[in-house]
Structures are given as C-alpha cells and as structure tokens.
C-alpha cells in the first residue's frame, strides 16, 4: 500500500462490489528526533547544500556502502520542513526525519502459569482466562523431532538487547569467536575478525555512547559492543525464540538457534530509525537468517525500507509485530510490519481460546499470520523487573512475532537444503500451514494461527501417519492426476471464469488433491471445495500456495469451484459545469467558481467498464489421493 501527500489526481483499482480508498497518514511533531535528518547522498553534496543554508552540522554513518548518513545540525528549523526542502534536490535519493519507534507489548503481571502457547491443555492463562485445548502452535510435533541434528540458524533480535548472562539464554547466544578470543588476548578496541565492529562478541549496542564518541581504535563504530538488555523486552522476545530446554525456567520454540543481540531501543523501550537501520545492516553483514522485530511506528521510513530491502536481497526472512492498537493495518499502516517487502511476515496476536487478541492489529491484506501473544511466559533480565525470578508473562504482538521467527528458524534448520536463502518460500510455508479459524479468516491473509506441526509436515518432514488414516481398514492410493484451471499459469486472464471441476474415484472412502500452485485474489475470488452433493466444505482465503494438499473430503467425489471477480477502475477527474446545482447533481466535489461566471469546475468520480481481475491466476493440480478398503486376506486352512 502506498500513501501520498496529495490526492488531487488519484485513481484506484477495485474489485466489485467493494470500493477501495487511500488515506494520508500525517506526521506529528513528536514522531521524530529534533535537529536530525537522514540523507541518502554523497558527503560532498550534503556539505554543499548545508553550507548554502548556513547550517552547522555533524555526520554519522548509517550505511557507508550506499551513502546513507544521519545529519545532526544546529538551528531551529523543523526536521520535517528541512527534509521536504532537501527532497527537491535531485542529488539526494531520499531525505527524511529520524523517526522514533517504540517497542510493542507492555509487561503486565508476574509469572503465574506455564507456556500454553506451546501446549494448551485448557489451562487458565496468567490472567485467569480459561483456555481451550489445542489452541496452541502444536509444539508436540516439534518435540518429536527435536532430538535430530538440525543446522544452526542465526536469529537477530532487533530490540532492547538481550541478557546474555541469563541461565536460559547464555548457551543460546550467537558468539563472535574471533572477538571473544581477542578479548582473552587483551586486544580490546580492536576489530579482530574484520567485520567492521570491534569487540562485538554477542552483537552490538547501537545507542550507547553514540552521542559522544565512536568506539574502537583503528576501526571505529558508533555505539558500543555490549548489547546487554536494560529493559527486559528484548530478553523476553529472545526467550520465546530460543530459551534453552534444560529443565529450568521456560523453553523456547527453537533449540537450533543462535541469538544475535542488536540493541537499538533504550531503557524506556524507545529508539530511532538510524539505529534500527544500522542493526539491520549488522545482521546482513554477520550472516543472520532471520530478523525478529517487535517494535513499531506509524511513520514510513525510506531509510528503514531501503535497509530491509537489502536484507531481503541477502536472503533474510523479516518477521515484524503487527502492532497493539486494535487497528486495521490495511487502512492505517504500522511499520515495519506494513512495508511492502515480499520476505516480510507481519504477525497478529491470538489468545488461549484461538481468538484475535483484543489489543492486536489486523488486516487481511497486510497482516499475514496470527500467533499466541497473550500472557506469554518467557525470560527477563535477572535484575530487570519486580519479580525475584528471571521469568515473566507479557502480552503483545511483540510476543507473537518471536514465535513465528523461531518457527521459521526450526524449518530452516531442519530443511536448509530446501529453504536456506529463500525467505519467500519460508513465508509461503508459514502461511500455508496455519490452523485456520473463522475469525482469523476475516482478519489475516493466511486465515489462521501458526501451527509448527503442520509447518514441519509441509514438506513431509514429520513421518507420522495421517490422522484420517488411523482406521486400519483403509489404505491410501496415490495417482498422478493433471488438472489446470482455464487461466493457469497465465496470471492475466482475458475473460471471466466461473467453473466447477469434478474429481472422483469409484468406491473411494475419502479423496483429496495436491495443488502444485494456486494464485487468487483472496479478497474477491471464490476458490472453494464441495462434496458430491455440493455441500460447501472449505474456502481458501490466502493469495497463493505451492505444493499443498487439500483437506480430505468424505465420499468418492470432490468438486472444485473457481470464480474470478470483476475489476473496475474509478478515476477522479476534473469537469466543468454550467452552475453549482448541476455540479451537485453530478456528485461534484472540491468545486471552484470560474472568475466572472456562474460556471464551476469540480472533481467527479468516473467509472470505467469492468475488466477481468489481473490478480486472479487459478490453480494447477498434479496428483490425487483416495482411501479405499484394504483387501481382505484369506488364509488357507492347513
């Protein structure tokens, strides 16, 4: 979704019968740091322009490879005003204020319960909310295989830091061994491994001392090599991802993870975009596979977008909390979760009854998946809270996002040959394997809540028998079976489609098909399954899937209906009318009277003829399975 400061000549594409619209999100005075802007451009041009304006300034590097700098200047000029002024200079790719961001999720009660998000047996949450058995991420399927030998995966936690001395996190920390060895030899302030950050053993603190002097001797960096958490938010997120399963405290979802601590939020949970962008660059340079981001802002930052796109190109999966304002992100965006980046997964929060959390943001277009985020037990700083034990229950989409980041890391560790360096495929697997609920189908793109059991089974990793095949009387028969919709694989159909395909096998007890791929406009197309009596069984509400089995359909027949929607363009145009009454009758708005005349000019909405929906792609099926009675063995009597 793109937002513009003006809408004088705007147009939008919609699908009948709904009408789309855009909104401009204003920047308030308190959204950014005073006397600071970010510029993408050469140092020479920055110096020339600021000298012309008579501004004394100091440069701080964000990304030296791509010439992105934080400019601190003296004077009373508003950063937003200065940014808009300098944005007209074609020598700069972008100029913007240094936006503020804040953590998502607020600590609430002391730890009262165990981790229902991993295994929900119907127990109460720490706040006393009665749970529903099975409203969890199905971690029992993970535990079946966790004794294997998965590949280590680095997950960068971009947050308030991590308590790397915590008993449940100490052995799970990413460690820069060259720098650790250098410390032991006494080479303090030196960049022993040559990565550009001296003494960075567990990550980097991008805010400590950045306003005084850089750290290091020969190689200098803004910030400090100690990313110790002084808040507990980052430590809590880290524990959700990878707290050690060691029979003490809590247990994280991923035991194959190494946690990289990237501190850019301060002790109050606040930070700035320049520091966040430096953290993303660090994760790229130091080979992280996943970045977990539990913070947010309503301000679109070109700097952060640029660095996250860079991370996508480097093969990183980006996981972001959707926000905690109970809002619709389709209408009022929240960043970084709303950045239009293919490898970014936006995460809503659910409770222990599989409902969308009351505080959670949502959006069928912009929020991709739900995950538990209410009263989640995890690690905190040993001296960073009112409790005597270093564990606590927090709530927020901040807690939901690390669960998804950890699940992705498990998938990457167990199937690195399939998914390593392919964040979009990981995202597809996460979305295609959710446990769907009626409420979430209306709230998020995938239509459901994270299910790590189904995720790992997505590529047949867990070799367990099919639940529907437990009856020993039946056997599964698999056949190659090719079927394509009229439009597949052409994503730009030239005609409307509304068709039903029938798949049947004589004497089958149940039947299902294997989708090689489907792509639909999930908000407007109809893609549904029926039985032979046209009883509706399932409707798909996600935009795409790759290599996915349909649900089992009882009986010998499965019917598939695909219908694409009509698209209509409505354009805002300027038109002249004889008088104001005529303009009002035509629905004119923003009218202006012509000088010396009764004639007026107004904007009107012009509807164009409907056309096929270019987002509709259809489907392709490659095989089917059906269940039939096993042959009865007859033994000859001797």
Coordinates of C-alpha atoms in Angstrom, one line a residue, residues 204-598:
X204 CA 26.1 -4.5 19.1
X205 CA 24.6 -1.7 21.1
X206 CA 23.7 0.9 18.5
X207 CA 22.6 3.6 21.0
X208 CA 25.1 3.6 23.9
X209 CA 27.7 6.4 23.6
X210 CA 26.6 7.2 20.0
X211 CA 26.0 10.8 21.0
X212 CA 29.5 11.2 22.5
X213 CA 32.3 9.4 20.6
X214 CA 32.7 6.3 18.4
X215 CA 34.0 3.0 19.8
X216 CA 37.3 1.4 18.7
X217 CA 40.9 2.3 17.9
X218 CA 41.7 1.8 14.2
X219 CA 38.2 0.8 13.2
X220 CA 35.6 3.0 14.8
X221 CA 31.8 2.5 15.1
X222 CA 29.0 4.5 16.6
X223 CA 27.7 2.7 19.7
X224 CA 29.2 0.1 21.9
X225 CA 29.9 -3.7 21.7
X226 CA 27.8 -4.5 24.8
X227 CA 24.2 -5.2 23.9
X228 CA 23.1 -6.1 27.4
X229 CA 19.4 -5.5 27.9
X230 CA 18.4 -2.8 30.3
X231 CA 14.6 -3.1 29.8
X232 CA 13.7 -6.9 29.5
X233 CA 11.6 -6.6 26.4
X234 CA 14.4 -7.9 24.1
X235 CA 15.3 -10.7 26.6
X236 CA 11.6 -11.8 26.7
X237 CA 11.5 -12.0 22.9
X238 CA 14.7 -13.9 22.8
X239 CA 13.5 -16.4 25.3
X240 CA 10.3 -17.1 23.3
X241 CA 12.6 -17.9 20.3
X242 CA 15.3 -19.9 21.9
X243 CA 15.3 -20.3 25.7
X244 CA 17.3 -23.4 26.4
X245 CA 15.3 -26.6 27.1
X246 CA 17.2 -27.5 30.2
X247 CA 14.6 -28.4 32.8
X248 CA 14.7 -25.0 34.4
X249 CA 12.6 -21.9 33.7
X250 CA 11.0 -21.6 30.3
X251 CA 11.7 -23.3 26.9
X252 CA 11.9 -21.5 23.6
X253 CA 10.5 -22.9 20.4
X254 CA 13.8 -23.3 18.5
X255 CA 16.7 -25.2 20.1
X256 CA 18.8 -24.9 16.9
X257 CA 19.1 -21.1 17.1
X258 CA 21.9 -18.8 18.0
X259 CA 20.6 -15.4 19.2
X260 CA 22.3 -12.2 17.8
X261 CA 21.7 -9.3 20.2
X262 CA 21.1 -6.0 18.3
X263 CA 20.2 -3.2 20.8
X264 CA 18.7 0.0 19.4
X265 CA 15.8 0.6 21.9
X266 CA 16.8 2.3 25.2
X267 CA 15.8 1.5 28.7
X268 CA 12.4 3.1 28.2
X269 CA 11.7 1.0 25.1
X270 CA 12.2 3.9 22.6
X271 CA 14.6 4.3 19.7
X272 CA 15.3 5.9 16.4
X273 CA 15.3 4.7 12.8
X274 CA 19.0 5.4 12.2
X275 CA 20.0 3.0 14.9
X276 CA 17.4 0.4 13.7
X277 CA 18.8 0.6 10.1
X278 CA 22.4 0.1 11.4
X279 CA 21.1 -3.0 13.2
X280 CA 19.6 -4.4 10.0
X281 CA 22.9 -3.8 8.2
X282 CA 24.8 -5.6 11.0
X283 CA 22.5 -8.6 10.7
X284 CA 23.2 -8.8 6.9
X285 CA 26.9 -8.5 7.3
X286 CA 27.1 -11.1 10.0
X287 CA 25.1 -13.8 8.3
X288 CA 21.8 -13.8 10.2
X289 CA 19.0 -15.8 8.5
X290 CA 16.0 -14.2 10.4
X291 CA 15.4 -10.8 11.9
X292 CA 12.8 -10.5 14.7
X293 CA 11.3 -7.0 15.0
X294 CA 8.9 -6.3 17.9
X295 CA 8.6 -2.6 17.6
X296 CA 6.6 -0.1 15.6
X297 CA 5.8 3.4 14.4
X298 CA 3.1 5.0 12.1
X299 CA 5.9 6.7 10.1
X300 CA 7.1 5.3 6.8
X301 CA 10.9 5.5 6.7
X302 CA 12.7 5.3 3.4
X303 CA 15.9 4.5 5.3
X304 CA 14.5 1.5 7.1
X305 CA 12.7 0.4 3.9
X306 CA 16.0 0.6 2.0
X307 CA 17.9 -1.5 4.5
X308 CA 15.1 -4.1 4.9
X309 CA 15.0 -4.5 1.1
X310 CA 18.8 -5.0 1.2
X311 CA 18.2 -7.7 3.8
X312 CA 15.6 -9.4 1.6
X313 CA 18.1 -9.5 -1.3
X314 CA 20.6 -11.1 1.0
X315 CA 18.1 -13.9 1.8
X316 CA 16.9 -12.9 5.2
X317 CA 13.4 -13.5 6.5
X318 CA 11.9 -10.5 8.2
X319 CA 9.3 -11.0 11.0
X320 CA 7.5 -8.0 12.4
X321 CA 4.9 -7.4 15.1
X322 CA 1.6 -6.0 13.6
X323 CA 1.1 -3.6 16.5
X324 CA -1.1 -3.3 19.6
X325 CA -3.6 -0.6 18.8
X326 CA -6.6 -2.8 17.8
X327 CA -6.4 -1.2 14.4
X328 CA -6.8 -2.3 10.8
X329 CA -3.4 -2.1 9.2
X330 CA -5.0 -2.2 5.8
X331 CA -6.3 1.3 6.5
X332 CA -3.8 2.8 8.9
X333 CA -0.4 1.3 8.3
X334 CA 2.1 0.3 11.0
X335 CA 5.8 0.0 10.4
X336 CA 7.9 -2.0 9.9
X337 CA 5.1 -4.6 9.6
X338 CA 3.4 -2.7 6.7
X339 CA 6.5 -2.3 4.4
X340 CA 5.8 -3.9 1.0
X341 CA 8.6 -6.4 1.1
X342 CA 8.0 -9.9 -0.1
X343 CA 10.1 -11.6 2.6
X344 CA 8.4 -9.7 5.5
X345 CA 5.9 -11.6 7.6
X346 CA 3.5 -9.4 9.7
X347 CA 2.2 -11.1 12.8
X348 CA -1.0 -10.6 14.8
X349 CA -1.6 -11.9 18.3
X350 CA -4.1 -14.6 19.5
X351 CA -5.2 -15.7 22.9
X352 CA -5.5 -19.2 24.5
X353 CA -9.0 -19.6 23.1
X354 CA -7.8 -19.1 19.5
X355 CA -9.3 -15.6 19.2
X356 CA -7.6 -12.5 17.9
X357 CA -6.3 -10.6 21.0
X358 CA -8.3 -7.6 21.9
X359 CA -5.2 -5.3 21.5
X360 CA -3.9 -6.8 18.3
X361 CA -3.8 -5.0 15.0
X362 CA -5.1 -7.0 12.0
X363 CA -5.6 -6.7 8.2
X364 CA -6.5 -9.2 5.5
X365 CA -4.1 -7.6 3.0
X366 CA -1.2 -6.5 5.3
X367 CA -1.1 -8.9 8.3
X368 CA -0.1 -12.4 7.2
X369 CA -0.4 -14.7 10.2
X370 CA -1.5 -15.0 13.8
X371 CA 0.4 -16.5 16.7
X372 CA -0.1 -16.6 20.5
X373 CA 0.6 -13.3 22.1
X374 CA -1.5 -13.1 25.4
X375 CA 0.2 -13.9 28.7
X376 CA 3.3 -15.5 27.2
X377 CA 5.8 -16.8 29.7
X378 CA 9.5 -16.1 28.9
X379 CA 12.8 -14.9 30.2
X380 CA 13.5 -11.4 31.6
X381 CA 16.6 -9.7 33.0
X382 CA 17.6 -11.2 36.3
X383 CA 17.5 -7.8 37.9
X384 CA 15.3 -6.0 35.4
X385 CA 11.8 -6.4 37.0
X386 CA 9.9 -6.6 40.2
X387 CA 9.8 -10.4 40.3
X388 CA 12.5 -12.4 42.1
X389 CA 12.8 -15.0 39.4
X390 CA 14.0 -14.0 35.9
X391 CA 10.8 -15.1 34.1
X392 CA 7.6 -13.1 33.4
X393 CA 4.4 -13.2 31.4
X394 CA 4.0 -10.4 28.9
X395 CA 1.3 -9.7 26.3
X396 CA 1.5 -8.1 22.8
X397 CA 2.2 -8.8 19.2
X398 CA 5.8 -8.4 20.4
X399 CA 5.4 -11.9 21.8
X400 CA 3.7 -13.3 18.8
X401 CA 6.3 -12.2 16.3
X402 CA 9.2 -14.1 18.0
X403 CA 7.1 -17.3 17.9
X404 CA 6.9 -17.0 14.1
X405 CA 10.6 -16.1 13.9
X406 CA 11.5 -19.2 16.0
X407 CA 9.3 -21.5 13.9
X408 CA 10.9 -20.2 10.7
X409 CA 14.3 -21.0 12.3
X410 CA 13.3 -24.5 13.1
X411 CA 12.2 -25.0 9.4
X412 CA 15.4 -23.5 8.1
X413 CA 17.4 -25.8 10.5
X414 CA 15.7 -29.0 9.6
X415 CA 15.4 -28.3 5.8
X416 CA 18.2 -25.9 5.0
X417 CA 18.7 -27.6 1.6
X418 CA 15.1 -26.6 0.7
X419 CA 14.8 -23.2 2.4
X420 CA 18.2 -21.6 3.0
X421 CA 18.4 -18.2 1.4
X422 CA 14.8 -18.5 0.2
X423 CA 12.8 -16.3 2.6
X424 CA 9.7 -16.1 0.3
X425 CA 9.4 -19.9 0.3
X426 CA 9.7 -19.9 4.1
X427 CA 6.9 -17.3 4.3
X428 CA 4.7 -19.4 1.9
X429 CA 5.2 -22.4 4.1
X430 CA 4.3 -20.5 7.3
X431 CA 1.1 -19.1 5.7
X432 CA 0.1 -22.3 4.0
X433 CA 0.4 -24.4 7.2
X434 CA -1.7 -22.4 9.6
X435 CA -4.5 -23.7 11.8
X436 CA -7.5 -21.8 10.3
X437 CA -10.2 -20.3 12.4
X438 CA -13.4 -18.5 11.3
X439 CA -12.4 -15.2 13.0
X440 CA -8.8 -15.2 11.7
X441 CA -10.0 -15.9 8.1
X442 CA -11.5 -12.4 8.3
X443 CA -8.5 -10.8 9.9
X444 CA -5.3 -12.0 8.4
X445 CA -4.1 -13.1 4.9
X446 CA -3.4 -16.8 5.8
X447 CA -6.7 -17.1 7.7
X448 CA -5.1 -18.7 10.7
X449 CA -2.7 -19.1 13.6
X450 CA 0.8 -20.6 13.5
X451 CA 0.9 -24.4 13.6
X452 CA 4.5 -25.7 13.7
X453 CA 3.4 -29.3 13.5
X454 CA 1.7 -28.6 10.1
X455 CA 4.7 -26.4 9.1
X456 CA 7.2 -29.2 9.6
X457 CA 4.8 -31.6 7.8
X458 CA 4.6 -29.1 4.9
X459 CA 7.4 -30.9 3.1
X460 CA 6.8 -34.3 4.8
X461 CA 9.4 -33.8 7.5
X462 CA 7.4 -35.4 10.2
X463 CA 6.8 -39.0 9.1
X464 CA 3.6 -39.6 11.2
X465 CA 0.5 -41.4 10.0
X466 CA -2.3 -39.2 8.7
X467 CA -4.9 -38.7 11.4
X468 CA -7.7 -39.5 9.0
X469 CA -6.0 -42.8 8.1
X470 CA -5.9 -44.3 11.6
X471 CA -8.6 -46.7 10.8
X472 CA -6.7 -49.8 9.7
X473 CA -9.5 -50.8 7.3
X474 CA -8.4 -48.3 4.8
X475 CA -5.3 -47.8 2.6
X476 CA -4.2 -44.6 0.7
X477 CA -3.9 -44.9 -3.0
X478 CA -2.0 -42.1 -4.8
X479 CA -2.2 -41.4 -8.6
X480 CA -0.7 -38.8 -10.9
X481 CA -3.5 -36.5 -12.0
X482 CA -3.2 -33.4 -14.0
X483 CA -5.8 -30.6 -13.9
X484 CA -5.5 -26.9 -14.6
X485 CA -8.0 -24.1 -14.4
X486 CA -8.7 -22.1 -17.6
X487 CA -6.3 -19.3 -16.6
X488 CA -3.4 -21.1 -15.1
X489 CA -0.5 -20.4 -15.4
X490 CA -1.4 -17.1 -17.1
X491 CA -1.8 -14.6 -14.3
X492 CA -3.6 -12.1 -16.6
X493 CA -6.8 -13.8 -17.8
X494 CA -8.6 -12.4 -20.8
X495 CA -12.0 -13.5 -19.6
X496 CA -14.0 -14.1 -16.5
X497 CA -14.2 -17.6 -15.2
X498 CA -16.8 -19.4 -13.0
X499 CA -16.4 -23.1 -13.3
X500 CA -16.7 -26.3 -11.3
X501 CA -14.3 -29.2 -11.8
X502 CA -15.2 -32.7 -10.6
X503 CA -12.7 -35.2 -9.4
X504 CA -13.9 -38.7 -8.4
X505 CA -12.8 -42.3 -7.9
X506 CA -15.2 -45.2 -7.6
X507 CA -15.7 -46.7 -4.2
X508 CA -13.4 -44.1 -2.5
X509 CA -14.0 -43.5 1.2
X510 CA -12.3 -40.1 1.1
X511 CA -10.5 -38.1 -1.6
X512 CA -8.1 -35.1 -1.8
X513 CA -6.0 -33.4 -4.5
X514 CA -2.5 -31.9 -4.5
X515 CA -2.2 -28.3 -5.6
X516 CA 1.2 -27.6 -7.3
X517 CA 0.3 -24.0 -7.1
X518 CA -2.7 -21.6 -6.9
X519 CA -2.9 -17.9 -7.0
X520 CA -6.1 -16.0 -6.3
X521 CA -7.3 -12.5 -5.3
X522 CA -8.3 -13.8 -1.9
X523 CA -10.5 -10.8 -1.1
X524 CA -12.8 -11.2 -4.1
X525 CA -12.3 -14.5 -6.0
X526 CA -14.1 -17.6 -5.0
X527 CA -12.0 -20.8 -4.6
X528 CA -13.9 -23.4 -2.7
X529 CA -14.3 -27.2 -2.2
X530 CA -17.6 -29.1 -2.2
X531 CA -18.6 -32.8 -1.9
X532 CA -20.7 -34.6 -4.5
X533 CA -23.9 -33.1 -3.0
X534 CA -22.5 -29.6 -3.3
X535 CA -22.2 -29.3 0.4
X536 CA -19.6 -26.5 1.0
X537 CA -16.6 -27.7 2.8
X538 CA -13.8 -25.2 2.6
X539 CA -13.0 -21.7 1.1
X540 CA -9.4 -20.6 0.5
X541 CA -8.7 -17.1 1.7
X542 CA -4.9 -16.8 1.1
X543 CA -3.4 -15.4 -2.1
X544 CA -1.1 -18.2 -3.1
X545 CA 0.2 -21.7 -2.2
X546 CA 2.8 -24.0 -3.5
X547 CA 2.7 -27.8 -3.2
X548 CA -0.2 -28.2 -0.8
X549 CA -2.7 -31.0 -0.2
X550 CA -6.4 -30.0 0.0
X551 CA -8.4 -31.2 3.0
X552 CA -9.8 -34.8 2.9
X553 CA -13.4 -34.9 1.5
X554 CA -15.6 -37.7 2.6
X555 CA -17.0 -39.8 -0.2
X556 CA -15.8 -40.6 -3.7
X557 CA -16.2 -37.1 -5.2
X558 CA -14.5 -33.7 -4.8
X559 CA -15.7 -30.6 -6.5
X560 CA -13.6 -27.5 -7.0
X561 CA -15.1 -24.2 -7.9
X562 CA -13.0 -21.2 -9.1
X563 CA -14.6 -17.8 -10.0
X564 CA -12.6 -14.6 -10.5
X565 CA -14.1 -11.2 -9.8
X566 CA -14.7 -8.2 -11.9
X567 CA -12.3 -5.2 -11.6
X568 CA -13.5 -1.7 -12.1
X569 CA -11.4 1.4 -12.3
X570 CA -12.8 4.6 -10.7
X571 CA -10.9 7.7 -11.5
X572 CA -11.1 11.2 -10.0
X573 CA -11.4 13.7 -12.9
X574 CA -11.9 17.5 -13.2
X575 CA -15.1 18.6 -15.0
X576 CA -16.7 21.9 -15.8
X577 CA -20.4 22.5 -15.1
X578 CA -22.9 25.3 -16.0
X579 CA -23.6 26.1 -12.4
X580 CA -23.4 24.8 -8.8
X581 CA -26.7 23.0 -8.9
X582 CA -25.7 20.9 -11.9
X583 CA -22.4 20.1 -10.3
X584 CA -24.1 18.9 -7.1
X585 CA -26.5 16.7 -9.1
X586 CA -23.5 15.1 -10.8
X587 CA -21.8 14.4 -7.4
X588 CA -19.1 17.0 -7.9
X589 CA -16.7 17.8 -5.0
X590 CA -14.0 20.4 -4.3
X591 CA -15.7 22.9 -6.6
X592 CA -14.3 26.3 -7.6
X593 CA -16.3 29.0 -9.3
X594 CA -14.8 30.4 -12.5
X595 CA -14.0 34.1 -12.4
X596 CA -16.8 36.3 -13.7
X597 CA -19.1 33.4 -14.4
X598 CA -21.6 31.1 -12.8

